Coordinates of C-alpha atoms and ligand atoms in Angstrom, one line a residue:
M271 CA 0.0 0.1 -0.3
R272 CA 1.4 3.3 -1.3
P273 CA -0.4 6.2 0.1
A274 CA 1.3 9.5 -1.0
P275 CA 3.0 11.3 1.9
G276 CA 1.9 14.4 2.6
G277 CA 3.0 17.7 0.0
A278 CA 4.6 14.9 -1.9
G279 CA 4.8 14.3 -5.8
A280 CA 7.3 17.4 -7.3
S281 CA 10.7 15.7 -6.9
R282 CA 10.7 12.3 -7.0
I283 CA 13.7 10.5 -6.9
P284 CA 14.4 7.2 -9.5
I285 CA 15.3 4.4 -7.8
V286 CA 16.2 1.3 -10.4
F287 CA 15.6 -2.3 -8.8
E288 CA 17.2 -4.9 -10.8
A289 CA 15.6 -3.9 -13.8
R290 CA 12.3 -1.5 -12.3
T291 CA 12.4 2.0 -11.6
L292 CA 10.7 3.1 -9.0
L293 CA 10.1 6.8 -7.3
A294 CA 11.2 7.5 -3.9
E295 CA 10.2 11.0 -1.9
P296 CA 13.3 13.1 -0.7
G297 CA 14.8 11.4 2.4
Q298 CA 12.9 8.8 2.8
S299 CA 14.6 5.3 4.0
L300 CA 15.7 3.0 1.1
A301 CA 14.0 0.4 2.4
A302 CA 10.6 2.4 2.8
A303 CA 10.9 3.1 -1.0
L304 CA 11.2 0.0 -1.8
A305 CA 8.7 -1.3 0.2
A306 CA 6.4 1.2 -1.0
G307 CA 7.6 -0.6 -4.9
G308 CA 6.7 -3.8 -3.4
V309 CA 9.6 -5.0 -2.7
L310 CA 10.3 -6.2 0.8
A311 CA 13.0 -9.1 0.6
L312 CA 16.3 -7.7 0.3
R313 CA 19.1 -10.4 0.8
Q314 CA 19.7 -13.4 0.6
T315 CA 21.2 -15.3 3.2
A316 CA 24.2 -18.3 2.2
T317 CA 21.6 -21.2 2.5
G318 CA 19.2 -18.7 -0.1
A319 CA 16.4 -17.7 2.5
M320 CA 15.3 -13.8 2.0
R321 CA 15.4 -10.9 4.2
G322 CA 14.4 -7.8 4.6
V323 CA 13.4 -5.4 7.1
F324 CA 13.3 -6.7 10.7
C325 CA 14.7 -4.2 13.3
G326 CA 14.7 -1.1 11.4
M327 CA 17.3 0.7 13.1
G328 CA 20.3 -0.5 12.1
I329 CA 20.7 -3.3 13.9
C330 CA 20.0 -6.6 12.4
Q331 CA 21.8 -6.2 9.2
D332 CA 19.2 -8.1 7.5
C333 CA 18.1 -5.2 5.3
L334 CA 21.3 -5.4 3.0
V335 CA 21.6 -4.3 -0.8
V336 CA 24.2 -3.3 -2.6
V337 CA 23.7 0.8 -4.3
D338 CA 25.6 2.0 -7.0
G339 CA 28.0 -1.5 -6.9
V340 CA 28.4 -0.6 -3.2
P341 CA 27.5 -3.5 -1.2
S342 CA 26.1 -4.2 2.5
Q343 CA 24.9 -0.6 2.4
R344 CA 21.5 -0.7 5.7
A345 CA 18.3 0.3 3.3
C346 CA 16.7 1.0 6.5
M347 CA 19.2 4.0 7.4
L348 CA 20.4 5.2 3.9
K349 CA 18.3 8.2 2.5
V350 CA 17.6 8.6 -0.5
T351 CA 18.9 11.9 -1.8
A352 CA 20.0 11.1 -5.1
P353 CA 19.4 8.7 -8.1
M354 CA 20.4 5.0 -7.4
T355 CA 20.9 1.6 -8.4
V356 CA 20.1 -0.5 -6.4
A357 CA 20.6 -4.8 -6.2
R358 CA 19.4 -7.2 -3.8
Q359 CA 22.4 -8.8 -1.4
T360 CA 23.7 -12.1 -1.7
S361 CA 26.0 -14.5 -0.4
A362 CA 27.5 -14.3 -3.8
T363 CA 28.3 -10.4 -3.5
P364 CA 31.6 -9.6 -3.9
A365 CA 33.1 -7.9 -0.6
P366 CA 34.0 -3.8 -1.1
A367 CA 36.8 -3.3 -2.8
A368 CA 39.8 -2.8 -0.8
R369 CA 41.4 0.9 -0.3
S370 CA 44.7 0.9 -1.5
R371 CA 46.1 3.2 1.6
P372 CA 46.7 1.1 5.3
P373 CA 44.7 2.5 8.2
L374 CA 45.6 5.3 10.4
S375 CA 46.6 4.3 13.5
L376 CA 44.9 5.9 16.5
D377 CA 47.6 8.3 17.1
D378 CA 47.2 9.9 13.6
L379 CA 43.3 10.8 14.8
V380 CA 44.2 13.6 17.0
A381 CA 41.4 12.9 20.1
E382 CA 38.9 16.3 21.0
A383 CA 38.5 16.1 24.6
P384 CA 35.0 18.2 25.7
Q385 CA 34.2 18.6 28.7
V386 CA 31.1 17.0 29.0
L387 CA 30.4 14.0 25.6
V388 CA 26.8 12.4 25.1
I389 CA 26.4 9.7 23.5
G390 CA 22.5 9.2 22.1
G391 CA 20.1 11.9 20.9
G392 CA 17.0 10.3 22.1
A393 CA 15.0 11.9 25.4
A394 CA 17.8 11.3 27.5
G395 CA 20.7 11.9 25.9
L396 CA 19.0 15.6 24.6
S397 CA 18.0 16.2 28.2
A398 CA 21.2 15.4 29.2
A399 CA 22.8 17.4 27.0
L400 CA 20.7 20.7 27.6
A401 CA 21.2 20.0 31.5
S402 CA 24.3 20.5 30.4
R403 CA 24.8 23.0 28.6
R404 CA 22.6 25.2 31.5
A405 CA 25.0 24.4 34.0
R406 CA 27.8 26.1 31.2
A407 CA 29.7 22.8 30.2
E408 CA 31.2 21.9 26.9
V409 CA 29.0 19.6 25.4
V410 CA 29.4 17.7 22.4
L411 CA 26.1 15.1 21.4
L412 CA 26.9 12.5 19.3
D413 CA 24.0 10.4 17.5
D414 CA 24.4 7.5 14.8
R415 CA 21.4 9.0 13.1
A416 CA 21.1 11.8 10.7
L417 CA 18.1 13.5 12.8
L418 CA 18.4 13.7 16.5
G419 CA 15.2 12.3 18.2
G420 CA 15.2 8.8 19.3
Q421 CA 13.2 6.2 19.4
Y422 CA 10.2 8.1 21.6
Y423 CA 10.5 11.5 19.6
K424 CA 11.0 9.8 16.1
Q425 CA 11.7 13.0 13.8
P426 CA 10.0 13.1 10.3
G427 CA 12.3 12.3 7.5
L428 CA 10.7 13.4 4.6
H429 CA 12.7 16.4 3.0
H430 CA 9.2 18.4 2.3
G431 CA 7.8 16.8 6.0
C432 CA 5.4 14.6 7.0
G433 CA 2.5 16.6 7.1
H434 CA 0.9 16.1 10.7
L435 CA 3.3 15.9 13.7
D436 CA 1.9 13.9 16.3
R437 CA 2.5 15.3 20.0
Q438 CA 5.5 13.2 20.6
Q439 CA 7.1 14.6 17.1
V440 CA 6.2 18.2 18.4
E441 CA 7.5 17.8 21.6
G442 CA 10.6 16.2 20.5
R443 CA 11.3 18.6 18.0
A444 CA 11.4 21.4 20.5
L445 CA 13.5 19.3 22.4
V446 CA 16.1 18.6 19.4
E447 CA 15.5 22.8 18.9
A448 CA 16.8 23.7 22.6
V449 CA 19.8 21.6 22.3
E450 CA 20.5 22.9 19.4
R451 CA 20.4 26.8 20.1
S452 CA 22.4 25.8 23.8
G453 CA 25.7 25.9 22.5
A454 CA 25.9 22.4 22.5
V455 CA 28.2 20.7 19.3
V456 CA 25.4 18.1 17.7
V457 CA 27.2 15.2 15.5
A458 CA 24.4 13.3 13.8
G459 CA 24.9 10.8 11.6
C460 CA 28.1 9.4 13.7
D461 CA 28.2 5.5 14.9
V462 CA 30.3 5.3 18.1
W463 CA 31.8 1.4 17.2
G464 CA 34.5 1.6 20.6
A465 CA 34.7 2.5 24.3
F466 CA 37.7 1.8 26.0
P467 CA 38.9 2.6 29.5
A468 CA 41.2 5.6 29.9
T469 CA 43.5 6.7 32.8
D470 CA 43.2 10.9 32.0
A471 CA 40.0 10.7 30.6
A472 CA 36.1 9.2 31.1
A473 CA 36.6 6.5 28.3
E474 CA 38.2 6.4 24.9
I475 CA 35.6 6.7 22.6
L476 CA 35.8 6.2 18.6
A477 CA 33.1 6.9 16.0
T478 CA 32.9 7.1 12.5
E479 CA 31.1 9.4 10.4
H480 CA 29.6 10.0 7.0
D481 CA 33.4 11.9 6.0
G482 CA 35.5 10.2 8.6
A483 CA 36.7 8.6 12.0
R484 CA 36.3 10.5 15.2
R485 CA 38.4 10.4 18.2
F486 CA 37.1 11.7 21.6
R487 CA 38.5 11.2 25.1
P488 CA 35.6 13.7 27.4
A489 CA 36.5 14.6 30.7
R490 CA 32.7 12.9 31.7
L491 CA 31.2 11.1 29.7
I492 CA 26.5 10.3 29.2
V493 CA 25.6 7.0 27.7
A494 CA 22.3 7.7 26.5
T495 CA 22.1 4.8 23.9
G496 CA 18.6 3.7 24.5
A497 CA 17.5 0.0 23.6
Y498 CA 16.4 -1.8 20.9
E499 CA 13.7 -4.5 20.2
R500 CA 13.6 -8.2 21.9
G501 CA 13.4 -11.2 19.4
V502 CA 11.5 -13.7 20.0
P503 CA 12.8 -16.8 17.7
V504 CA 9.1 -18.7 16.6
P505 CA 9.0 -20.2 13.0
G506 CA 9.0 -17.9 10.3
W507 CA 10.5 -15.1 12.2
T508 CA 12.8 -14.2 9.5
L509 CA 11.0 -14.1 6.8
P510 CA 10.6 -10.8 4.4
G511 CA 7.8 -8.7 5.9
V512 CA 8.1 -9.7 9.5
M513 CA 9.2 -6.9 11.5
T514 CA 9.6 -5.7 14.9
T515 CA 6.4 -3.5 15.5
G516 CA 9.4 -0.4 16.0
A517 CA 10.4 -0.8 12.7
L518 CA 6.2 -0.6 11.1
Q519 CA 6.6 2.3 13.7
T520 CA 9.2 4.3 11.4
F521 CA 8.0 3.2 8.2
W522 CA 4.8 5.3 9.3
R523 CA 5.7 8.5 11.4
S524 CA 9.1 9.0 9.7
Y525 CA 8.4 7.9 6.4
R526 CA 4.7 7.9 5.7
T527 CA 5.1 4.2 4.2
L528 CA 2.5 1.3 4.9
P529 CA 4.6 -1.9 3.5
G530 CA 2.0 -4.0 3.1
P531 CA -2.1 -3.5 3.1
R532 CA -2.7 -6.1 5.5
V533 CA -1.1 -5.5 9.2
L534 CA -0.9 -8.4 12.1
I535 CA 0.9 -7.1 15.0
G536 CA 2.0 -9.5 18.4
G537 CA 3.5 -8.9 21.2
N538 CA 3.6 -7.6 24.6
G539 CA 3.5 -3.6 26.1
P540 CA 1.1 -0.4 24.7
L541 CA 3.8 0.0 21.9
N542 CA 1.9 -2.4 19.7
L543 CA -1.5 -1.0 20.9
Q544 CA -0.1 2.3 20.1
V545 CA 1.3 1.8 16.6
A546 CA -1.7 -0.5 15.5
Y547 CA -3.6 2.9 16.0
E548 CA -1.3 4.5 14.3
L549 CA -1.6 2.4 11.6
A550 CA -5.1 1.9 11.0
Q551 CA -5.9 5.5 11.2
A552 CA -2.9 5.7 8.4
G553 CA -5.4 3.2 6.2
A554 CA -3.6 -0.1 6.6
R555 CA -6.2 -3.2 7.3
V556 CA -5.3 -4.3 11.1
V557 CA -6.2 -8.2 10.9
A558 CA -5.7 -8.0 14.6
V559 CA -3.8 -7.0 17.5
A560 CA -2.4 -10.0 19.5
E561 CA -1.1 -9.2 23.3
S562 CA 0.0 -11.9 25.3
A563 CA -1.1 -10.1 28.7
P564 CA -4.6 -11.3 29.7
R565 CA -7.4 -8.2 29.0
P566 CA -7.7 -6.1 32.1
G567 CA -10.2 -6.9 34.4
P568 CA -11.3 -5.7 37.6
G569 CA -8.1 -6.3 39.5
A570 CA -6.6 -4.0 36.8
L571 CA -8.2 -0.7 38.7
R572 CA -5.8 -0.3 41.1
A573 CA -2.9 -0.3 38.6
L574 CA -5.2 2.4 36.5
A575 CA -6.1 4.3 39.8
G576 CA -1.7 4.7 40.2
M577 CA -1.4 5.3 36.6
L578 CA -4.0 8.1 36.6
A579 CA -2.6 9.7 39.5
T580 CA 1.0 10.0 38.0
D581 CA 0.4 10.5 34.4
P582 CA -3.3 10.8 33.1
R583 CA -2.6 12.2 29.9
L584 CA -0.3 8.5 28.8
V585 CA -3.9 7.0 30.0
R586 CA -6.0 8.9 28.1
D587 CA -3.4 8.1 25.1
G588 CA -3.9 4.4 25.5
V589 CA -7.7 4.4 26.2
R590 CA -7.7 6.3 23.1
Y591 CA -5.5 3.7 21.1
C592 CA -8.0 0.8 22.2
V593 CA -11.3 2.9 21.4
G594 CA -9.5 3.4 18.0
L595 CA -8.8 0.2 17.5
V596 CA -12.3 -1.2 18.9
S597 CA -14.3 1.3 16.8
R598 CA -12.4 0.6 13.6
R599 CA -13.1 -3.5 14.6
V600 CA -9.9 -4.6 14.7
P601 CA -9.4 -7.9 17.0
L602 CA -7.4 -6.9 20.5
L603 CA -6.7 -11.4 21.1
Y604 CA -5.2 -11.0 24.8
R605 CA -3.6 -13.9 26.0
H606 CA -2.3 -14.1 22.4
V607 CA 1.2 -15.0 20.7
I608 CA 2.5 -15.7 17.3
A609 CA 3.4 -19.4 17.0
G610 CA 4.4 -19.1 13.8
I611 CA 4.7 -17.8 10.2
E612 CA 4.5 -19.1 6.7
T613 CA 4.8 -17.3 3.3
T614 CA 1.8 -18.4 0.8
P615 CA 0.3 -17.1 -2.7
D616 CA -1.9 -14.9 -0.5
G617 CA 0.6 -13.4 1.7
L618 CA 1.9 -14.2 5.2
A619 CA 0.0 -16.9 7.2
V620 CA 0.0 -16.3 11.0
T621 CA -0.5 -18.7 13.7
L622 CA -2.1 -17.4 16.5
A623 CA -1.8 -19.3 19.9
R624 CA -3.7 -19.0 23.1
L625 CA -2.0 -18.9 26.3
R626 CA -2.9 -21.2 29.7
G627 CA -0.3 -19.6 32.2
R628 CA 2.6 -20.5 29.2
A629 CA 1.2 -23.3 27.7
T630 CA 0.0 -22.9 24.0
T631 CA -3.7 -24.1 23.0
E632 CA -6.0 -23.6 20.4
T633 CA -4.6 -21.9 17.2
R634 CA -6.1 -19.5 14.9
R635 CA -4.5 -19.1 11.4
L636 CA -5.2 -15.2 9.4
R637 CA -3.3 -13.6 7.0
A638 CA -1.4 -10.5 6.7
D639 CA 1.8 -8.8 4.5
V640 CA 3.3 -7.5 7.0
V641 CA 3.9 -8.7 10.7
G642 CA 4.9 -6.7 13.7
M643 CA 6.8 -8.4 16.5
G644 CA 6.8 -6.2 19.8
Y645 CA 7.8 -8.4 22.9
G646 CA 9.6 -5.8 25.1
F647 CA 13.2 -3.9 25.1
Q648 CA 16.7 -5.2 25.3
P649 CA 19.2 -2.1 26.9
S650 CA 21.2 -1.0 24.2
S651 CA 24.7 -1.3 27.0
E652 CA 27.3 -2.9 24.7
L653 CA 29.3 0.6 25.3
L654 CA 28.7 0.9 28.8
R655 CA 29.9 -2.9 29.5
M656 CA 33.0 -2.5 27.2
L657 CA 34.2 0.1 30.0
G658 CA 33.9 -2.3 32.8
A659 CA 30.3 -0.6 34.1
A660 CA 29.0 -3.5 36.4
H661 CA 25.4 -4.9 35.9
D662 CA 23.0 -6.4 37.3
Y663 CA 20.4 -9.1 36.2
D664 CA 16.9 -8.5 36.6
G665 CA 15.1 -11.7 36.2
A666 CA 11.6 -9.8 35.6
R667 CA 12.2 -7.7 32.9
G668 CA 14.4 -10.5 31.5
Q669 CA 17.8 -7.5 31.3
L670 CA 20.6 -6.2 32.1
V671 CA 20.3 -2.8 34.6
T672 CA 23.7 -0.8 34.8
R673 CA 24.3 -0.4 38.6
R674 CA 24.3 3.5 39.4
R675 CA 24.1 6.0 42.0
P676 CA 21.2 8.1 42.0
D677 CA 22.9 10.5 40.0
G678 CA 23.1 8.3 37.3
A679 CA 26.9 7.9 37.7
T680 CA 28.2 4.5 36.8
T681 CA 30.5 2.1 38.9
V682 CA 33.0 3.8 36.0
S683 CA 34.7 6.8 37.0
A684 CA 33.6 9.7 35.0
V685 CA 30.7 7.7 32.9
Y686 CA 27.0 8.1 33.4
A687 CA 24.3 5.7 32.2
V688 CA 21.1 7.4 31.7
G689 CA 17.6 6.5 29.6
D690 CA 17.1 2.8 28.7
C691 CA 20.2 1.9 28.3
G692 CA 21.0 1.3 31.6
G693 CA 17.7 -0.4 32.3
L694 CA 14.1 0.1 30.7
V695 CA 12.6 3.3 32.1
G696 CA 10.1 4.4 29.1
A697 CA 10.6 8.2 27.7
R698 CA 9.7 10.7 30.4
A699 CA 11.5 8.4 33.3
A700 CA 14.5 8.5 30.3
T701 CA 14.2 12.7 30.7
E702 CA 14.5 13.1 34.2
E703 CA 17.2 10.9 34.4
G704 CA 19.4 12.9 31.6
T705 CA 18.9 16.0 33.5
I706 CA 19.6 14.7 36.6
A707 CA 22.8 12.9 35.4
G708 CA 23.7 16.5 32.5
L709 CA 23.5 18.5 36.1
A710 CA 25.8 16.1 38.2
A711 CA 28.4 15.0 35.3
A712 CA 29.0 19.9 35.3
R713 CA 29.2 19.9 38.9
S714 CA 31.6 17.2 39.1
L715 CA 33.4 19.7 36.9
G716 CA 33.0 22.8 39.0
R717 CA 30.0 23.9 36.5
G718 CA 26.5 24.4 37.0
R719 CA 26.7 25.4 41.1
L720 CA 23.6 28.3 40.3
P721 CA 20.9 28.1 42.6
S722 CA 18.2 28.2 39.4
L723 CA 20.0 24.4 38.5
A724 CA 19.0 23.0 42.0
G725 CA 15.8 24.1 41.8
V726 CA 15.4 22.4 38.2
E727 CA 17.1 19.2 39.5
A728 CA 14.6 18.8 42.1
S729 CA 12.0 18.9 39.8
S730 CA 13.0 16.4 38.1
R731 CA 13.7 13.7 40.7
R732 CA 10.4 14.6 41.8
R733 CA 8.9 13.8 37.9
L734 CA 11.0 10.9 38.1
V735 CA 9.4 9.2 40.9
R736 CA 6.1 10.0 38.9
A737 CA 7.5 8.3 36.2
R738 CA 8.9 5.1 37.2
R739 CA 5.4 4.6 39.4
F740 CA 3.8 4.4 36.3
E741 CA 5.7 2.5 34.5
S742 CA 5.4 0.4 37.3
A743 CA 2.2 0.1 37.4
L744 CA 1.6 -0.2 33.3
W745 CA 3.9 -3.1 33.4
S746 CA 2.0 -4.7 36.3
L747 CA -1.4 -4.4 33.4
F748 CA 0.8 -5.5 31.1
A749 CA 2.1 -8.9 32.9
A750 CA 2.7 -11.7 30.8
P751 CA 5.0 -14.6 30.4
R752 CA 8.4 -13.7 28.8
F753 CA 9.2 -16.1 25.8
E754 CA 12.8 -16.6 24.5
H755 CA 13.4 -19.7 22.7
E756 CA 10.2 -21.8 23.8
L757 CA 8.0 -21.0 20.8
S758 CA 10.8 -22.4 18.3
R759 CA 10.5 -25.7 16.5
T760 CA 13.7 -27.6 16.0
D761 CA 14.4 -25.8 12.3
T762 CA 13.8 -22.4 13.4
P763 CA 16.7 -20.3 13.4
I764 CA 17.8 -18.7 16.6
C765 CA 20.6 -16.8 15.4
R766 CA 19.7 -15.0 12.3
C767 CA 22.7 -13.8 10.9
E768 CA 24.5 -17.0 11.3
E769 CA 21.2 -18.6 10.6
V770 CA 22.3 -21.8 13.7
S771 CA 18.8 -23.4 14.6
R772 CA 17.5 -24.6 17.6
G773 CA 18.2 -28.2 16.7
Q774 CA 21.8 -27.1 16.0
L775 CA 21.8 -26.0 19.4
D776 CA 20.5 -28.8 20.9
A777 CA 23.1 -31.0 18.9
A778 CA 26.3 -29.5 20.0
L779 CA 24.9 -29.6 23.8
A780 CA 24.0 -33.2 23.3
D781 CA 27.7 -34.0 24.5
G782 CA 28.0 -32.2 27.9
R783 CA 27.4 -28.7 28.7
P784 CA 29.5 -26.4 26.7
A785 CA 29.8 -22.6 28.0
L786 CA 28.3 -19.7 25.8
A787 CA 31.9 -19.1 24.6
E788 CA 32.5 -22.9 23.0
L789 CA 28.7 -23.1 22.2
K790 CA 29.9 -19.7 20.1
Q791 CA 32.8 -21.5 18.9
R792 CA 31.0 -25.3 17.8
T793 CA 28.0 -23.4 15.7
R794 CA 29.0 -19.7 15.1
V795 CA 25.9 -18.8 16.9
G796 CA 26.2 -14.7 17.7
M797 CA 29.3 -15.1 15.5
G798 CA 27.6 -12.3 12.9
P799 CA 27.3 -9.0 12.0
C800 CA 24.3 -8.3 14.8
Q801 CA 27.0 -9.4 17.3
G802 CA 24.0 -11.2 19.7
R803 CA 22.2 -9.0 20.0
Y804 CA 19.1 -11.0 18.9
C805 CA 20.2 -14.5 19.9
A806 CA 22.4 -13.7 23.1
P807 CA 19.6 -13.2 25.1
V808 CA 17.5 -16.3 23.9
L809 CA 20.6 -18.7 24.2
A810 CA 21.6 -17.4 28.0
A811 CA 17.8 -18.5 29.2
F812 CA 18.1 -22.2 26.9
L813 CA 21.6 -22.4 28.9
A814 CA 20.5 -21.1 32.4
E815 CA 17.8 -23.7 31.8
R816 CA 20.0 -26.9 30.3
H817 CA 22.8 -26.0 33.5
G818 CA 20.0 -25.3 36.0
R819 CA 21.7 -22.0 36.2
P820 CA 20.2 -18.7 37.3
L821 CA 21.0 -15.9 35.0
D822 CA 23.5 -13.7 36.1
E823 CA 25.7 -10.7 34.0
F824 CA 27.9 -13.3 32.5
A825 CA 25.4 -15.5 31.2
F826 CA 26.0 -12.2 28.2
F827 CA 28.0 -12.7 25.2
A828 CA 31.0 -10.5 26.0
P829 CA 30.7 -7.1 24.0
R830 CA 33.9 -6.2 21.7
P831 CA 35.0 -3.8 19.4
P832 CA 33.5 -2.6 16.7
V833 CA 29.7 -2.3 18.8
K834 CA 28.5 -1.6 14.9
P835 CA 29.7 -3.0 12.0
V836 CA 32.4 -0.3 10.6
A837 CA 33.9 -0.9 7.3
I838 CA 37.8 -1.1 7.1
G839 CA 37.9 1.7 4.6
D840 CA 35.4 4.5 6.9
L841 CA 38.1 3.7 9.6
A842 CA 41.0 4.4 7.3
R843 CA 39.7 8.1 6.6
R844 CA 40.7 11.3 8.2
P845 CA 38.0 13.3 9.3
G846 CA 36.9 15.4 6.3
R847 CA 39.0 13.3 3.6
S848 CA 38.5 9.8 1.5
L849 CA 41.2 8.0 0.6
D850 CA 39.6 7.6 -2.6
Ligands
FAD2021 C1 11.9 1.1 18.3 C2 11.4 1.5 19.4 C3 9.9 2.3 19.5 C4 9.6 2.7 20.5 N1 8.4 4.1 20.3 C5 8.0 4.4 21.3 C6 6.7 5.2 21.2 O1 6.0 5.2 20.8 N2 6.6 5.2 22.4 C7 6.7 5.2 23.9 O2 6.5 5.4 24.7 N3 8.2 4.4 23.7 C8 8.2 3.9 22.6 N4 9.9 3.2 22.9 C9 10.7 3.5 24.1 C10 11.1 4.6 24.4 O3 12.2 4.9 22.8 C11 12.2 4.8 25.0 O4 11.4 4.4 26.4 C12 12.6 6.0 25.1 O5 13.1 6.4 23.8 C13 13.9 6.4 25.9 O6 15.0 7.5 25.3 P1 16.6 6.8 25.2 O7 17.0 8.6 25.1 O8 16.6 6.2 26.4 O9 16.4 6.2 23.9 P2 16.6 6.2 22.5 O10 15.4 7.3 22.2 O11 16.3 5.0 22.1 O12 17.1 7.5 22.3 C14 18.9 6.4 22.0 C15 19.5 7.2 20.6 O13 21.2 6.6 21.0 C16 21.3 6.7 19.1 N5 22.8 6.0 19.4 C17 22.6 4.3 19.8 N6 23.5 3.5 19.9 C18 24.8 4.4 19.1 C19 25.7 4.4 18.6 N7 26.3 3.6 19.1 N8 26.5 5.7 18.6 C20 25.7 7.0 18.4 N9 24.7 6.8 18.8 C21 23.6 6.0 18.8 C22 20.2 5.6 18.6 O14 20.2 6.0 17.1 C23 19.1 7.2 19.4 O15 18.7 8.2 18.9 C24 10.4 2.7 21.8 C25 11.6 2.2 21.4 C26 12.2 1.5 20.7 C27 13.2 0.7 21.1
FES2022 S1 16.4 -4.1 9.1 FE1 17.8 -2.7 9.0 S2 19.6 -3.0 10.4 FE2 17.5 -3.9 10.8

C-alpha cells in the first residue's frame, strides 16, 4: 500500500531496482522507498533464504543491499537523496574493494576532549546535553542517525515533511531545537563503535561519520544509547515482511510508508496498541493485535488508578488507542502469541496461539502482508559493558541493569548512564534521568552551581519518581509470560545472522554442558554482524535452563569492538578526507 506522503510528488527520485524504476520521496529511507514499490525481500542468505527489514534501526543487518555497486548498505538507514541503482545482496556479492592506503593508526587521529560527551540523541541524551549546557559545560552530542530524537521522539524523515506531526514529534522537535540553540555541538550520523577505559579521561571513544573517523577523550561521558526490540524466535520470524513493531512504526511515522495493506501485530505492551492505532488511522487494515497479557479486568483498577494519579495524559492516550481500534473492528486478542508464520500465495499466514499460563493451546490462522513483533526491549548497554561498568540481571524484566548512583554515575569513574540503555525506564523517566545526570556531570567539573539549577534538579527528581511509579503500574497491567526460545521449532533459526537453528544448538549441547563461548565456537551462534544482540538473551536463557543455573551478567556475550559493523575503509579515513 502506498499512500502519498503529505506534500509529495514534485521531485521524486528514481531508484532502479533490478530493472524496475521506483520513485522515492526525497529523504525517504531506501527500505521505505522499496517497500512502497512492493519490494520487501532485500537480501539472500548463504542458505538461499530471503530477508528484509527486521529491526528498522540499523542493528540486525538483514536489510543489506548493493547501492551503485557498493555492497552492505543498510536500506533502513540510508536516505534517498539522489538517483541510485540498487540490487539485492547475496552471499556471492563480492566484498567492497580494498582501499589502497593502510588504515590510520590511533595516534594519527587527533582526540577531541569536550568537558561532557553525550552518546545518543534520544529523550535521555538530549535532556542530558541540555542540562549540562545550562550548567555552562562544553558539550558534544553524538547520534548515529541523521535526525535526532531517538525512538520516542522519532522525527519525520521526508524532506518536504510528513504532514501532521503528532504530539511526541512536536515535543521532540522542541527539545532538539533547544539543544541546538544551547550551544551544544551536535554531530548527527555519527556511529560510536568503541569505548575503552582511559586513565586521564572518562573514556576513549571511537566513532565514524560520513566524512571520517572521530576520536574523543571527554572529561565526563554520558551514555544514552537507548534500547532495541527483543527477538523472539518463532517459525517464520526471519521471513521478509516480518519485522519489529518499532520498524513498522518508523516506516509510517518517519516516512509515511505502509509496507503492506494488511498488518498483524503481536507482542506485549502498549507500543503495539499505539502502532496498530497509528497504522489503522493511516489506512492499513489491521487484521489483529495479539497481546500476550490477559485482558485487563477488575483487578487492573488499582494499577489504572495509580497511572491516572501519576500521568493522566498517557492513560487517555492508551484509552484512545483501544477505543480507536475497537471502533475500527480490529480484534484485540488478549493472551495470544504469534506461534508461527509461513509464506503463502496470499501473503503471510500467521498462526496465533492462545496462552494458558505459558502453555499454548488452540490456534487460529490469519492472513497479513506484514507482521509486527513487539515483545519488549533490551537495553543497548554494549558501550557501558565494554567500559567495565557493573551490571545486574533483572529477572522480572529479563534485562541487564547498569549499577548506578541516583545521579546516574556508573561504577566507572566519570561515566554516567541514562535512559533505556541502563535498564528500561520509558521516555518520561529517561528525560528526567538525563537532566539529573547532565547536571551532576557538569557539577563534578565545578560547573552549574547556580541556585536556579537546584530547582531544576529537584523538579526532575520529583518527576522521575512519578514516571517510575507510572511505569511499574503500566507493566503490572501488561504482566505476561516472557518467551525466549520456547516458541521455536527444531528448524527455527535462533541466530538470524549465522542461521543457527534450535536443532543445531540442541546437537551441540548433546554431549555435555558447553559454556556460551564454546557453543559459539562450535556453531558460530552470535558471530554474525548483529553481534548476538538478538540471539544472546535467548541463548543465555536456553543455557541457564539446560545447566540449571540462574542468569547473571556473565551469562551474556561480552561486547567487543566494534559494537557496530564499521567498514575498514571508514576507519581509514581522516575527518573530512577520503582515501579515494
Ligand atoms: C524501536 C522502538 C520504538 C519505540 N517507540 C516508542 C513509542 O512510540 N512510544 C513510547 O512511549 N516509547 C517507545 N519506545 C520506548 C522509548 O523509545 C524509550 O523509552 C525512550 O525513547 C528512551 O529514550 P532514550 O533516550 O533512552 O533512548 P532512545 O530514544 O532510543 O535514544 C537513543 C539514541 O542513541 C542512538 N544511539 C544508540 N547507539 C548509538 C551509538 N553506538 N552511536 C551513536 N548513537 C547511538 C540511537 O540512534 C538513538 O537516537 C520505543 C523503543 C524502541 C526501541
Ligand atoms: S532492518 Fe536495517 S539493519 Fe535491521
